[in-house]
XYZ file of C-alpha atoms in Angstrom:
735
model
C 3.366 2.018 -16.389
C 3.931 4.605 -19.351
C 0.423 4.220 -20.444
C -0.738 4.818 -17.060
C 1.647 8.218 -16.331
C 0.528 9.513 -19.637
C -3.199 9.429 -19.429
C -3.071 10.262 -15.663
C -0.771 12.960 -15.749
C 1.598 11.726 -13.273
C 5.212 10.496 -13.070
C 6.559 6.945 -13.907
C 7.842 7.025 -10.192
C 4.534 7.308 -9.020
C 3.141 4.616 -10.952
C 6.255 2.507 -9.651
C 5.586 3.081 -6.274
C 2.030 2.223 -6.604
C 2.931 -0.707 -8.796
C 5.460 -2.667 -6.764
C 4.881 -4.012 -3.207
C 7.053 -1.577 -0.815
C 9.683 -4.342 -0.187
C 10.437 -4.329 -3.814
C 11.104 -0.652 -3.967
C 14.717 0.326 -3.461
C 15.486 2.514 -1.104
C 18.185 5.258 -0.812
C 20.194 7.099 1.562
C 22.047 10.510 0.636
C 25.864 10.218 2.170
C 27.897 13.572 2.421
C 31.766 13.081 1.628
C 34.633 15.275 1.133
C 35.136 16.798 -2.069
C 38.015 17.372 -4.189
C 38.502 21.261 -3.531
C 40.254 22.819 -0.304
C 38.974 25.897 1.055
C 40.358 29.149 1.098
C 41.598 30.623 4.113
C 39.128 32.658 6.022
C 36.228 31.543 3.532
C 34.238 29.445 5.871
C 31.709 30.295 8.027
C 31.306 28.855 11.594
C 28.778 26.199 10.740
C 30.585 25.342 7.494
C 33.737 24.481 9.026
C 31.822 22.616 11.833
C 30.262 20.212 9.085
C 33.514 20.329 6.934
C 35.760 19.099 9.953
C 33.068 16.446 10.981
C 33.295 14.884 7.463
C 36.872 15.060 7.385
C 37.092 13.294 10.749
C 34.681 10.476 10.182
C 34.810 10.167 6.450
C 31.274 10.516 5.555
C 28.083 11.622 7.267
C 24.300 10.643 6.437
C 22.006 13.889 5.806
C 20.277 12.958 9.167
C 23.630 13.143 10.714
C 24.534 16.544 9.181
C 21.008 18.043 10.345
C 21.648 16.864 13.820
C 25.489 18.541 14.026
C 23.669 21.805 12.616
C 20.657 21.793 14.714
C 18.354 21.835 11.684
C 16.022 19.645 10.448
C 16.873 20.477 6.484
C 20.243 20.833 6.038
C 20.489 20.108 2.374
C 20.650 24.083 1.218
C 23.945 24.264 3.603
C 25.224 20.963 2.138
C 24.592 21.792 -1.440
C 26.471 25.479 -1.467
C 29.463 23.441 -0.029
C 28.796 20.808 -2.798
C 28.670 23.433 -5.333
C 32.130 24.896 -4.273
C 33.749 21.568 -4.607
C 34.336 21.204 -0.782
C 31.707 18.752 -0.402
C 30.411 15.447 -2.462
C 27.046 13.594 -2.584
C 26.935 10.195 -2.841
C 23.481 8.077 -3.322
C 23.685 4.581 -1.284
C 20.587 2.108 -2.830
C 19.484 -0.691 -0.443
C 17.348 -3.648 -1.198
C 14.625 -4.044 1.533
C 13.197 -7.179 0.653
C 14.597 -10.148 2.106
C 12.834 -13.584 1.195
C 11.688 -15.552 3.944
C 13.813 -18.794 4.777
C 13.805 -21.649 6.862
C 16.270 -24.087 7.988
C 17.264 -27.115 6.182
C 19.255 -30.002 7.289
C 21.612 -31.930 5.013
C 24.558 -34.251 4.967
C 28.030 -32.538 5.453
C 29.784 -31.598 2.720
C 32.536 -33.272 4.097
C 30.219 -36.529 3.642
C 31.270 -37.614 0.343
C 29.219 -40.684 -0.314
C 27.765 -44.184 1.099
C 31.186 -44.943 2.698
C 31.664 -41.815 4.715
C 28.204 -42.075 5.815
C 28.795 -45.844 7.195
C 32.246 -44.503 8.994
C 29.836 -41.989 10.989
C 27.452 -44.594 11.870
C 30.204 -46.648 13.193
C 31.811 -43.677 14.666
C 28.287 -43.191 16.576
C 27.967 -46.411 18.024
C 28.429 -45.546 21.567
C 25.888 -42.200 21.058
C 22.883 -44.113 20.596
C 20.728 -40.654 20.858
C 22.845 -39.143 18.106
C 22.893 -42.286 15.765
C 19.068 -42.460 16.357
C 18.919 -38.819 14.884
C 21.214 -39.525 11.612
C 19.166 -42.629 11.068
C 15.958 -40.650 11.377
C 17.632 -37.979 9.012
C 18.572 -40.828 6.307
C 15.023 -42.073 6.374
C 13.307 -38.481 5.959
C 15.930 -37.428 3.419
C 16.568 -40.605 1.367
C 19.867 -39.477 0.929
C 20.997 -43.039 -0.043
C 18.390 -42.991 -3.142
C 18.639 -41.404 -6.386
C 16.012 -38.640 -5.467
C 16.861 -37.272 -1.934
C 14.556 -34.688 -0.405
C 15.135 -31.534 1.539
C 14.496 -31.913 5.378
C 13.224 -29.233 7.207
C 15.229 -28.763 10.605
C 12.040 -28.376 12.485
C 10.396 -31.311 10.806
C 13.503 -33.393 11.643
C 13.611 -32.644 15.395
C 9.983 -33.131 15.541
C 9.899 -36.602 14.019
C 12.975 -37.789 15.699
C 12.045 -36.321 18.996
C 15.858 -35.089 19.329
C 16.790 -31.637 21.183
C 18.482 -28.975 19.154
C 21.656 -29.499 21.208
C 21.773 -33.273 19.808
C 21.513 -31.948 16.233
C 24.418 -29.099 17.040
C 26.589 -32.102 18.120
C 26.521 -33.971 14.696
C 27.176 -30.435 13.070
C 30.199 -29.978 15.119
C 31.341 -33.532 14.185
C 30.927 -32.575 10.223
C 28.147 -35.168 9.877
C 25.345 -32.949 9.124
C 25.017 -29.058 8.293
C 22.123 -26.611 8.539
C 21.493 -24.503 5.853
C 19.188 -21.632 5.489
C 17.125 -21.676 2.023
C 14.207 -19.534 0.800
C 10.826 -20.977 1.385
C 9.071 -22.477 -1.756
C 5.339 -22.354 -1.602
C 3.488 -25.624 -2.823
C 2.692 -25.764 -6.787
C -1.052 -25.759 -7.248
C -2.646 -29.417 -7.315
C -3.338 -31.322 -10.351
C -6.922 -32.163 -9.606
C -9.221 -31.114 -12.259
C -11.605 -28.645 -10.556
C -15.466 -30.001 -10.541
C -17.693 -29.024 -13.453
C -19.817 -26.125 -12.900
C -23.464 -26.743 -13.701
C -25.462 -23.332 -15.095
C -29.168 -22.624 -15.328
C -30.997 -22.199 -18.835
C -30.689 -18.376 -18.380
C -27.040 -18.466 -17.319
C -26.101 -20.465 -20.280
C -27.901 -18.317 -22.537
C -25.872 -15.312 -21.148
C -22.827 -17.338 -21.244
C -23.302 -17.907 -25.201
C -24.060 -14.328 -25.557
C -20.727 -13.281 -24.014
C -18.936 -15.808 -26.252
C -20.292 -14.666 -29.208
C -19.763 -10.914 -28.448
C -16.004 -11.703 -27.700
C -15.613 -12.565 -31.382
C -16.052 -9.223 -32.535
C -15.451 -7.089 -29.128
C -12.591 -7.448 -26.601
C -14.617 -6.299 -23.802
C -18.447 -7.341 -23.037
C -20.310 -5.894 -20.627
C -22.717 -8.175 -18.606
C -25.876 -6.835 -16.941
C -27.152 -9.610 -14.796
C -29.730 -8.504 -11.888
C -28.834 -9.050 -8.482
C -28.850 -12.692 -7.214
C -28.984 -13.871 -10.955
C -25.537 -16.105 -10.349
C -22.983 -13.990 -12.121
C -20.694 -15.612 -10.212
C -21.407 -18.919 -11.430
C -20.920 -17.484 -14.967
C -17.669 -16.209 -14.081
C -16.393 -19.261 -12.675
C -17.169 -21.253 -15.955
C -15.161 -18.885 -17.822
C -12.489 -19.110 -15.494
C -12.942 -22.984 -15.804
C -12.373 -22.697 -19.568
C -9.393 -20.311 -19.135
C -7.478 -22.577 -17.170
C -8.095 -25.559 -19.460
C -6.543 -23.244 -22.284
C -3.336 -22.749 -20.013
C -4.358 -19.013 -19.346
C -4.409 -16.700 -16.440
C -7.412 -14.997 -14.942
C -7.373 -11.723 -13.170
C -10.769 -11.165 -11.496
C -11.115 -7.829 -9.702
C -13.275 -6.943 -7.144
C -14.210 -3.675 -5.572
C -13.084 -3.979 -2.231
C -11.588 -7.152 -1.140
C -12.622 -6.944 2.550
C -16.386 -6.889 1.239
C -16.166 -9.843 -0.887
C -14.966 -12.847 1.361
C -17.982 -14.905 0.404
C -16.914 -14.709 -3.056
C -13.514 -15.650 -2.498
C -14.784 -18.654 -0.306
C -16.678 -20.047 -3.305
C -13.984 -19.564 -5.684
C -11.506 -21.543 -3.304
C -14.116 -24.134 -2.976
C -14.014 -24.758 -6.729
C -10.344 -23.981 -7.799
C -8.673 -24.754 -4.466
C -5.018 -23.528 -4.452
C -4.921 -22.213 -8.043
C -6.455 -18.935 -6.356
C -4.339 -16.337 -5.074
C -5.642 -13.310 -3.266
C -3.889 -9.949 -3.510
C -4.903 -6.772 -1.988
C -3.200 -3.821 0.153
C -4.490 -5.391 3.410
C -1.997 -8.324 3.013
C 1.349 -8.237 4.826
C 3.881 -6.525 2.930
C 6.036 -9.785 2.754
C 2.357 -11.672 1.433
C 2.396 -9.229 -1.256
C 5.763 -9.500 -2.232
C 6.107 -13.173 -2.211
C 3.225 -13.666 -4.731
C 4.641 -10.899 -6.872
C 8.032 -12.604 -7.349
C 6.279 -15.964 -7.552
C 4.258 -14.598 -10.396
C 7.273 -13.257 -12.054
C 9.520 -16.478 -11.749
C 6.646 -19.246 -12.008
C 3.796 -17.949 -13.917
C 2.065 -21.518 -13.801
C 2.150 -21.381 -9.973
C -0.968 -18.613 -10.227
C -3.241 -19.623 -12.385
C -6.252 -17.174 -11.011
C -5.353 -14.049 -9.023
C -8.422 -12.379 -7.047
C -7.539 -8.920 -6.032
C -8.449 -5.407 -5.522
C -7.606 -2.559 -7.927
C -3.719 -2.952 -7.066
C -3.854 -6.408 -8.273
C -3.778 -5.117 -11.959
C 0.005 -4.252 -11.434
C 1.017 -7.944 -10.953
C 3.512 -9.608 -13.458
C 1.260 -11.363 -15.489
C 2.908 -13.832 -18.137
C -0.011 -15.649 -19.775
C -3.055 -13.346 -19.259
C -6.433 -14.528 -21.116
C -9.278 -13.500 -19.061
C -10.023 -10.331 -17.025
C -13.112 -9.915 -15.218
C -14.204 -6.857 -13.432
C -17.131 -7.462 -10.994
C -19.083 -4.750 -9.860
C -17.529 -2.690 -12.562
C -19.829 0.392 -11.638
C -18.249 0.502 -8.394
C -16.388 3.795 -7.144
C -14.206 2.119 -5.080
C -12.242 1.256 -8.487
C -11.256 4.688 -8.836
C -8.067 5.580 -6.553
C -8.084 8.882 -4.765
C -4.970 9.659 -3.168
C -2.001 9.501 -3.710
C -0.970 9.816 -7.618
C -1.651 7.886 -10.038
C -5.436 8.444 -9.508
C -6.394 5.675 -11.923
C -9.841 4.062 -12.685
C -9.055 0.224 -12.099
C -11.663 -0.891 -14.574
C -10.564 1.192 -17.435
C -7.099 0.163 -16.884
C -8.170 -3.583 -16.973
C -9.269 -2.954 -20.228
C -5.950 -1.481 -21.023
C -3.998 -4.405 -19.443
C -6.178 -6.750 -21.420
C -5.650 -5.309 -24.687
C -1.611 -5.434 -24.007
C -2.045 -9.301 -23.326
C -4.599 -9.771 -26.271
C -7.007 -11.112 -23.541
C -10.789 -10.861 -23.307
C -12.440 -8.597 -20.986
C -15.857 -9.254 -18.890
C -17.545 -6.318 -17.046
C -20.264 -7.513 -14.437
C -22.977 -5.430 -12.500
C -26.541 -5.646 -11.793
C -26.302 -1.428 -12.274
C -23.703 -0.750 -14.837
C -22.121 2.641 -15.167
C -23.464 5.071 -17.304
C -20.301 5.054 -19.422
C -20.022 1.375 -19.423
C -24.173 1.192 -20.981
C -23.293 4.262 -23.509
C -19.857 1.981 -24.668
C -22.348 -0.840 -25.396
C -24.814 0.862 -26.723
C -22.370 2.607 -29.582
C -20.899 -0.864 -30.135
C -17.493 -0.196 -28.481
C -18.486 -3.045 -26.027
C -20.344 -6.199 -26.298
C -23.600 -6.600 -24.393
C -25.035 -9.448 -22.468
C -28.265 -9.829 -20.127
C -28.888 -12.010 -17.193
C -32.353 -10.621 -16.199
C -33.844 -13.616 -14.048
C -32.687 -14.192 -10.319
C -31.153 -17.600 -9.650
C -33.826 -20.536 -8.779
C -36.946 -19.201 -7.958
C -36.132 -16.094 -6.151
C -38.032 -13.258 -7.288
C -36.940 -9.591 -7.386
C -37.946 -7.447 -4.171
C -40.847 -5.516 -3.541
C -39.985 -1.813 -2.999
C -42.303 0.051 -0.970
C -41.917 4.129 -0.674
C -42.793 5.758 2.808
C -43.119 9.309 3.115
C -41.505 10.177 6.539
C -43.239 13.560 6.297
C -46.556 12.046 6.060
C -45.834 9.713 8.611
C -44.569 12.153 11.142
C -47.906 14.189 10.544
C -49.853 11.024 11.162
C -47.589 10.432 14.288
C -46.364 7.287 12.717
C -42.600 8.114 13.361
C -40.685 6.679 16.080
C -37.135 8.233 16.267
C -35.859 7.654 12.642
C -38.020 4.501 12.062
C -41.484 4.684 10.465
C -44.132 2.546 11.961
C -44.313 0.666 8.470
C -40.630 -0.304 8.708
C -40.654 -1.336 12.485
C -43.792 -3.735 11.615
C -41.760 -5.226 8.655
C -38.756 -5.708 10.929
C -40.975 -7.333 13.488
C -42.673 -9.502 11.346
C -39.520 -10.778 9.752
C -37.794 -11.396 13.399
C -41.050 -13.428 14.140
C -40.179 -15.426 11.231
C -36.750 -15.925 12.090
C -35.504 -14.126 9.123
C -33.007 -11.528 8.880
C -32.832 -7.865 8.423
C -30.198 -5.274 6.690
C -30.690 -1.224 7.564
C -29.020 1.045 5.133
C -27.745 4.594 6.211
C -24.987 5.790 4.036
C -23.553 8.013 7.287
C -21.258 6.420 9.828
C -21.161 7.704 13.625
C -23.702 8.657 15.806
C -24.697 12.215 14.905
C -23.497 14.510 12.038
C -23.013 17.509 13.959
C -23.586 19.173 17.614
C -25.190 22.689 17.270
C -25.843 25.558 19.485
C -29.452 26.058 19.947
C -28.747 29.668 20.671
C -26.530 30.855 17.745
C -26.637 27.505 15.384
C -22.986 27.474 15.490
C -21.339 23.887 14.751
C -17.889 22.618 16.010
C -15.379 22.435 13.228
C -12.327 20.716 12.851
C -9.143 23.181 13.517
C -7.056 21.859 10.494
C -10.153 21.219 8.222
C -13.019 23.324 7.019
C -15.727 20.580 7.707
C -17.792 20.226 10.914
C -17.154 17.343 13.308
C -19.181 14.091 13.652
C -20.214 12.730 16.758
C -19.302 9.061 17.657
C -20.854 8.052 20.742
C -19.044 4.838 21.594
C -15.853 6.748 22.155
C -17.776 9.916 23.138
C -15.404 12.137 20.642
C -15.950 14.379 17.871
C -14.021 12.759 14.744
C -13.198 14.796 11.425
C -13.374 12.454 8.725
C -11.142 14.211 6.486
C -8.050 14.329 8.619
C -8.907 11.755 11.498
C -8.503 14.182 14.330
C -10.544 13.222 17.335
C -11.883 16.257 19.834
C -13.640 16.148 23.273
C -17.344 17.284 22.905
C -18.048 20.846 24.028
C -19.863 21.784 27.415
C -20.559 24.972 25.675
C -20.737 26.777 22.513
C -17.395 28.024 21.392
C -18.701 31.106 19.545
C -21.532 32.334 22.183
C -20.965 30.330 25.300
C -24.520 28.871 25.286
C -24.852 25.751 27.164
C -27.452 24.371 25.267
C -26.212 21.954 22.446
C -28.225 19.599 20.309
C -27.370 16.536 18.371
C -28.759 17.061 14.513
C -29.032 14.523 12.364
C -28.135 10.555 12.632
C -25.478 8.174 11.458
C -25.357 4.115 11.931
C -24.131 4.543 15.699
C -27.489 6.416 16.307
C -29.704 3.988 14.308
C -28.416 1.016 16.100
C -29.330 2.693 19.318
C -32.796 3.578 18.378
C -33.468 0.260 17.384
C -32.505 -1.534 20.420
C -34.884 0.602 22.424
C -37.582 -0.128 20.153
C -37.160 -3.433 19.729
C -35.222 -4.778 22.710
C -35.146 -8.379 21.916
C -33.429 -7.959 18.517
C -29.654 -9.088 18.144
C -28.209 -5.882 16.240
C -24.908 -5.390 14.877
C -23.219 -2.649 12.845
C -21.275 -2.653 9.831
C -19.195 0.514 8.917
C -15.500 1.650 9.120
C -15.464 1.736 12.736
C -16.672 -1.629 13.375
C -14.530 -3.357 10.907
C -11.158 -2.019 11.551
C -9.530 -5.069 12.781
C -7.713 -7.412 10.414
C -10.575 -10.012 10.616
C -13.582 -7.913 12.002
C -15.237 -8.179 8.729
C -15.048 -11.603 8.413
C -16.141 -12.263 11.833
C -19.140 -10.082 11.614
C -20.194 -11.861 8.308
C -19.719 -15.209 9.962
C -22.010 -14.282 12.902
C -24.511 -13.086 10.492
C -24.471 -16.089 8.484
C -24.946 -18.437 11.605
C -28.095 -16.738 12.333
C -26.486 -14.940 15.600
C -27.664 -11.170 14.148
C -30.927 -10.673 13.516
C -30.120 -6.904 12.087
C -27.341 -5.582 10.603
C -27.112 -1.911 10.261
C -24.350 -0.522 7.992
C -23.085 2.044 5.567
C -22.305 1.222 1.781
C -20.565 -1.975 3.106
C -24.001 -3.503 3.503
C -24.693 -2.966 -0.333
C -21.535 -5.005 -1.537
C -21.381 -8.763 -2.165
C -23.566 -9.779 0.599
C -25.691 -13.143 -0.048
C -27.391 -14.485 2.871
C -30.680 -16.766 2.290
C -32.471 -15.557 5.428
C -32.476 -11.991 4.554
C -36.183 -10.766 3.546
C -36.458 -6.967 4.481
C -34.158 -4.205 3.630
C -34.646 -0.780 5.218
C -33.481 2.484 3.537
C -33.554 4.973 6.342
C -33.017 8.248 4.392
C -33.301 7.325 0.633
C -33.360 10.923 -0.674
C -30.179 12.332 1.309
C -28.339 9.845 -1.635
C -29.761 12.285 -4.214
C -28.426 15.737 -2.643
C -24.750 15.858 -3.128
C -23.305 18.250 -5.485
C -21.944 16.101 -8.099
C -22.912 15.128 -11.536
C -22.907 11.495 -10.664
C -25.276 11.897 -7.618
C -28.511 10.333 -9.330
C -26.755 7.529 -10.838
C -24.539 6.836 -7.398
C -27.905 7.165 -5.793
C -29.841 4.533 -7.871
C -27.180 2.193 -7.898
C -26.864 2.058 -3.927
C -30.556 1.802 -3.210
C -31.010 -1.191 -6.256
C -27.596 -2.953 -4.740
C -28.769 -2.747 -1.223
C -32.552 -3.776 -2.101
C -30.790 -6.781 -4.155
C -29.665 -8.117 -0.631
C -33.528 -9.137 -0.042
C -35.154 -12.272 -0.784
C -32.205 -13.976 -2.778
C -33.874 -17.421 -2.511
C -37.274 -18.670 -2.147
C -38.764 -16.425 0.472
C -39.809 -12.847 -1.223
C -38.388 -10.154 -0.018
C -39.547 -6.361 1.023
C -37.572 -3.124 0.677
C -39.016 0.093 2.400
C -37.475 3.117 1.050
C -37.858 6.168 3.668
C -37.402 9.444 2.164
C -38.951 13.047 2.204
C -39.248 13.392 -1.571
C -40.579 9.967 -2.164
C -41.788 10.969 -5.808
C -38.191 12.052 -6.883
C -37.702 10.654 -10.093
C -34.832 8.302 -9.412
C -36.722 6.882 -6.567
C -39.395 5.933 -8.990
C -36.732 4.074 -11.279
C -35.589 2.314 -8.071
C -38.959 0.839 -7.317
C -39.740 -0.183 -10.936
C -36.349 -1.591 -11.255
C -35.837 0.461 -14.174
C -32.406 0.825 -15.160
C -32.988 1.969 -18.480
C -35.257 4.809 -17.561
C -32.444 6.136 -15.009
C -30.084 5.574 -18.004
C -31.791 7.666 -20.687
C -32.907 10.397 -18.045
C -29.114 10.929 -16.861
C -27.754 10.495 -20.858
C -29.771 13.443 -21.413
C -28.667 15.670 -18.718
C -25.019 14.616 -19.191
C -25.447 15.090 -23.192
C -27.202 19.050 -22.561
C -24.411 19.934 -20.113
C -21.400 18.262 -21.922
C -20.629 15.944 -19.333
C -19.156 12.384 -19.573
C -19.587 10.245 -21.913
C -19.938 13.036 -24.389
C -16.528 14.623 -22.951
C -13.718 13.935 -20.741
C -12.942 15.487 -17.536
C -9.894 16.623 -15.986
C -9.689 18.189 -12.327
C -6.956 20.409 -11.097
C -6.622 21.145 -7.614
C -4.155 23.757 -6.105
C -2.963 23.299 -2.754
C -0.949 25.194 -0.320
C -0.514 26.470 3.425
C -0.694 29.883 2.370
C -4.383 30.577 1.438
C -3.193 33.980 -0.182
C -0.563 32.228 -2.678
C -3.387 29.531 -3.767
C -5.613 32.477 -4.440
C -3.199 34.287 -6.486
C -1.871 31.145 -8.327
C -5.695 30.122 -9.138
C -6.403 33.965 -10.286
C -3.667 33.805 -12.766
C -4.090 30.566 -14.172
C -7.734 31.144 -14.769
C -7.848 33.568 -17.496
C -5.011 31.622 -19.264
C -7.017 28.445 -19.255
C -10.208 30.264 -20.225
C -8.541 31.660 -23.305
C -8.113 27.906 -24.432
C -11.031 26.274 -23.243
C -13.764 29.001 -22.944
C -16.980 28.057 -21.131
C -15.624 24.275 -20.821
C -13.617 25.642 -17.863
C -15.365 25.484 -14.682
C -13.881 27.458 -11.724
C -11.389 28.003 -10.272
C -13.401 28.130 -7.090
C -13.084 26.858 -3.596
C -14.099 23.380 -3.120
C -17.283 22.714 -0.531
C -14.366 21.533 1.842
C -11.665 24.073 1.026
C -9.027 23.348 3.973
C -7.911 19.992 4.563
C -5.027 19.199 7.016
C -4.348 22.865 6.984
C -3.707 23.118 3.213
C -6.058 25.340 1.126
C -7.628 24.305 -1.910
C -8.596 25.749 -4.915
C -10.038 23.754 -7.782
C -10.996 23.810 -11.564
C -12.597 21.273 -14.097
C -12.199 21.449 -17.520
C -14.310 19.425 -20.238
C -12.107 17.932 -23.159
C -13.490 17.019 -26.323
C -13.433 13.303 -26.896
C -12.178 13.582 -30.360
C -9.066 15.683 -29.740
C -8.717 14.551 -26.035
C -5.100 13.855 -26.186
C -3.890 17.099 -27.685
C -6.364 19.314 -25.355
C -5.076 17.421 -22.295
C -1.407 18.370 -23.534
C -2.452 21.861 -24.044
C -3.858 22.002 -20.616
C -0.950 20.592 -18.924
C 1.580 22.670 -20.647
C -0.794 26.121 -19.986
C -0.622 25.107 -16.052
C 3.024 24.541 -16.227
C 3.968 27.555 -17.939
C 1.841 29.781 -15.804
C 2.648 27.889 -12.196
C 6.486 27.434 -12.992
C 6.981 31.183 -12.374
C 8.260 32.547 -8.992
C 6.409 31.855 -5.602
C 3.478 29.888 -7.624
C 6.157 27.064 -8.245
C 5.661 26.228 -4.467
C 1.758 25.605 -4.854
C 1.047 22.305 -5.124
C -0.736 20.715 -8.191
C -2.841 17.558 -8.076
C -4.037 16.116 -11.388
C -7.088 13.982 -11.336
C -8.039 12.520 -14.845
C -11.453 11.111 -15.082
C -12.449 12.473 -11.446
C -15.232 10.362 -9.622
């Protein structure tokens, strides 16, 4: 916790809230009580007298009660004035919110001292046949006359005996039996040995490379192409860790998107596998946390999203970070804004454990660390079985439009490939990195676009609900019938999202069974799993989706993948845009042809000769890596520096601007041209809070001292006057 708080410039309290299940975080309530001083005659104002009289009358008040009494939402200022004068005192009451899950058990009444008392009870119940039958069934189930009695659950006893609760209450009243509440104890993992895991020769070679690298490096990067069988290699390493009596942490970027992997692990390791992520019910998370704390042997393998880092491991021997490049490992809000991949390496170091980072498209930072000798590196360059890497074809949508070979957002080449796949009873995945129906509604007269009233961002139209959505604050608006700026009634939809792609394809290929996978269609607890089950069963022909379709999907019948607007992925104003674009395209392409049937990927773009698109088509990670590395080196970006981003936030734009204007020169005096900003971000207002942002490049050699200087200067400038009310949001290693 201390390492995380120090590195990510946050408080220990913020780390604690992130680390502990909500039910284990103690809650407190401030109570107002009478102080030791007496008020001077005539010294109290009317509201002060009202509050003081209420406290004297009731003994104490909660802060909510004090506010209600005074007719204000925040009574602390008035209360504190009276506390400072000794007239009132504050007391914090701390409450534990977690209550362990319990069940009712039946046992012999404490008055039943031994076998003699039990026989006497049998005799007394000779005329009450049903009560006698219930008691005899209890004796049978509990083996209470033997040396090793068993606990008997009330529900089980009533079910097995056919007795009613009233009958049991009679035996309790007669002090023959008693009902007690006890915490539920989960079953211990079974003793059966997991089945051996067979690997192919290329997998064995990669496994041996990992083992050899671990002799010199605590962390090894496994670069395995899509469908190469990295999961089988992971499972072999898990099996070896279990045989050594060690615990395993297997991190996945998003648990909801990796149900297939979890199912495979449970088939192999059974109840040795526990799953931990934020979508679990609070009680489930708390139960697992306490079980690992009190009985480490009960949970040998933990599969989880980034929050699983905080579980109380006692004997951690292996940490696996799958899809280590995935941006979902970065926590954005609230603090701590940590990178789970990096903290997993720190966690492994604290336990003297080994770490394996795996990906088909490793992050540039991890590749650089491997090249510099900081990490070991192992390769798995062939697909499992006889599968071949898919053929990737580029489609120039401008040329297709000129030749009248575009139907809506689909080129004729892509439609033909989809039709051929469906004729062969194969499946198709279509990737469009934007949900909703259309990005914006635009006035044809003045060009105005509807904006969120609380954020500086345009609204996205969702046809299914006929609403305009703000994807920043979540608010919904009714679509306008006229332009809000000029009153013009000619409005058109510009751009396209997954919802529009789904609708267009249904019109173009009416017989196709089409489903959509994005945040809008997978909100329910089991919606994602149900969608995957339908796709796996062949009930869906075409799956249209956002980034969700790039992660963890492994289906035999997928032979065609379409990327609708590939160059849109490369246009974000972000230093990692090209790296991310390559990763997304390569990953979604890897969903195709994962078995013996060759796959094809059609990549639609306007700039078909963009260098990154060329690297994707050639499956050339090394070329992309070297190009991006030169760009980063030339401009002093990671991995040649460390970035720290500071965002200032307040409801008053003028106050944020003044604070940023004062802070900029102070930081420039220390960091020079390594300071970028302060400036307004592309979305400069979110939830009515105005933003100003600055980015500082810190040298890797003296990173800690420069980061300390940065924090000190910011605090010195912004702790003055009104500027202290401006919220500071630190983001170390921003993504």
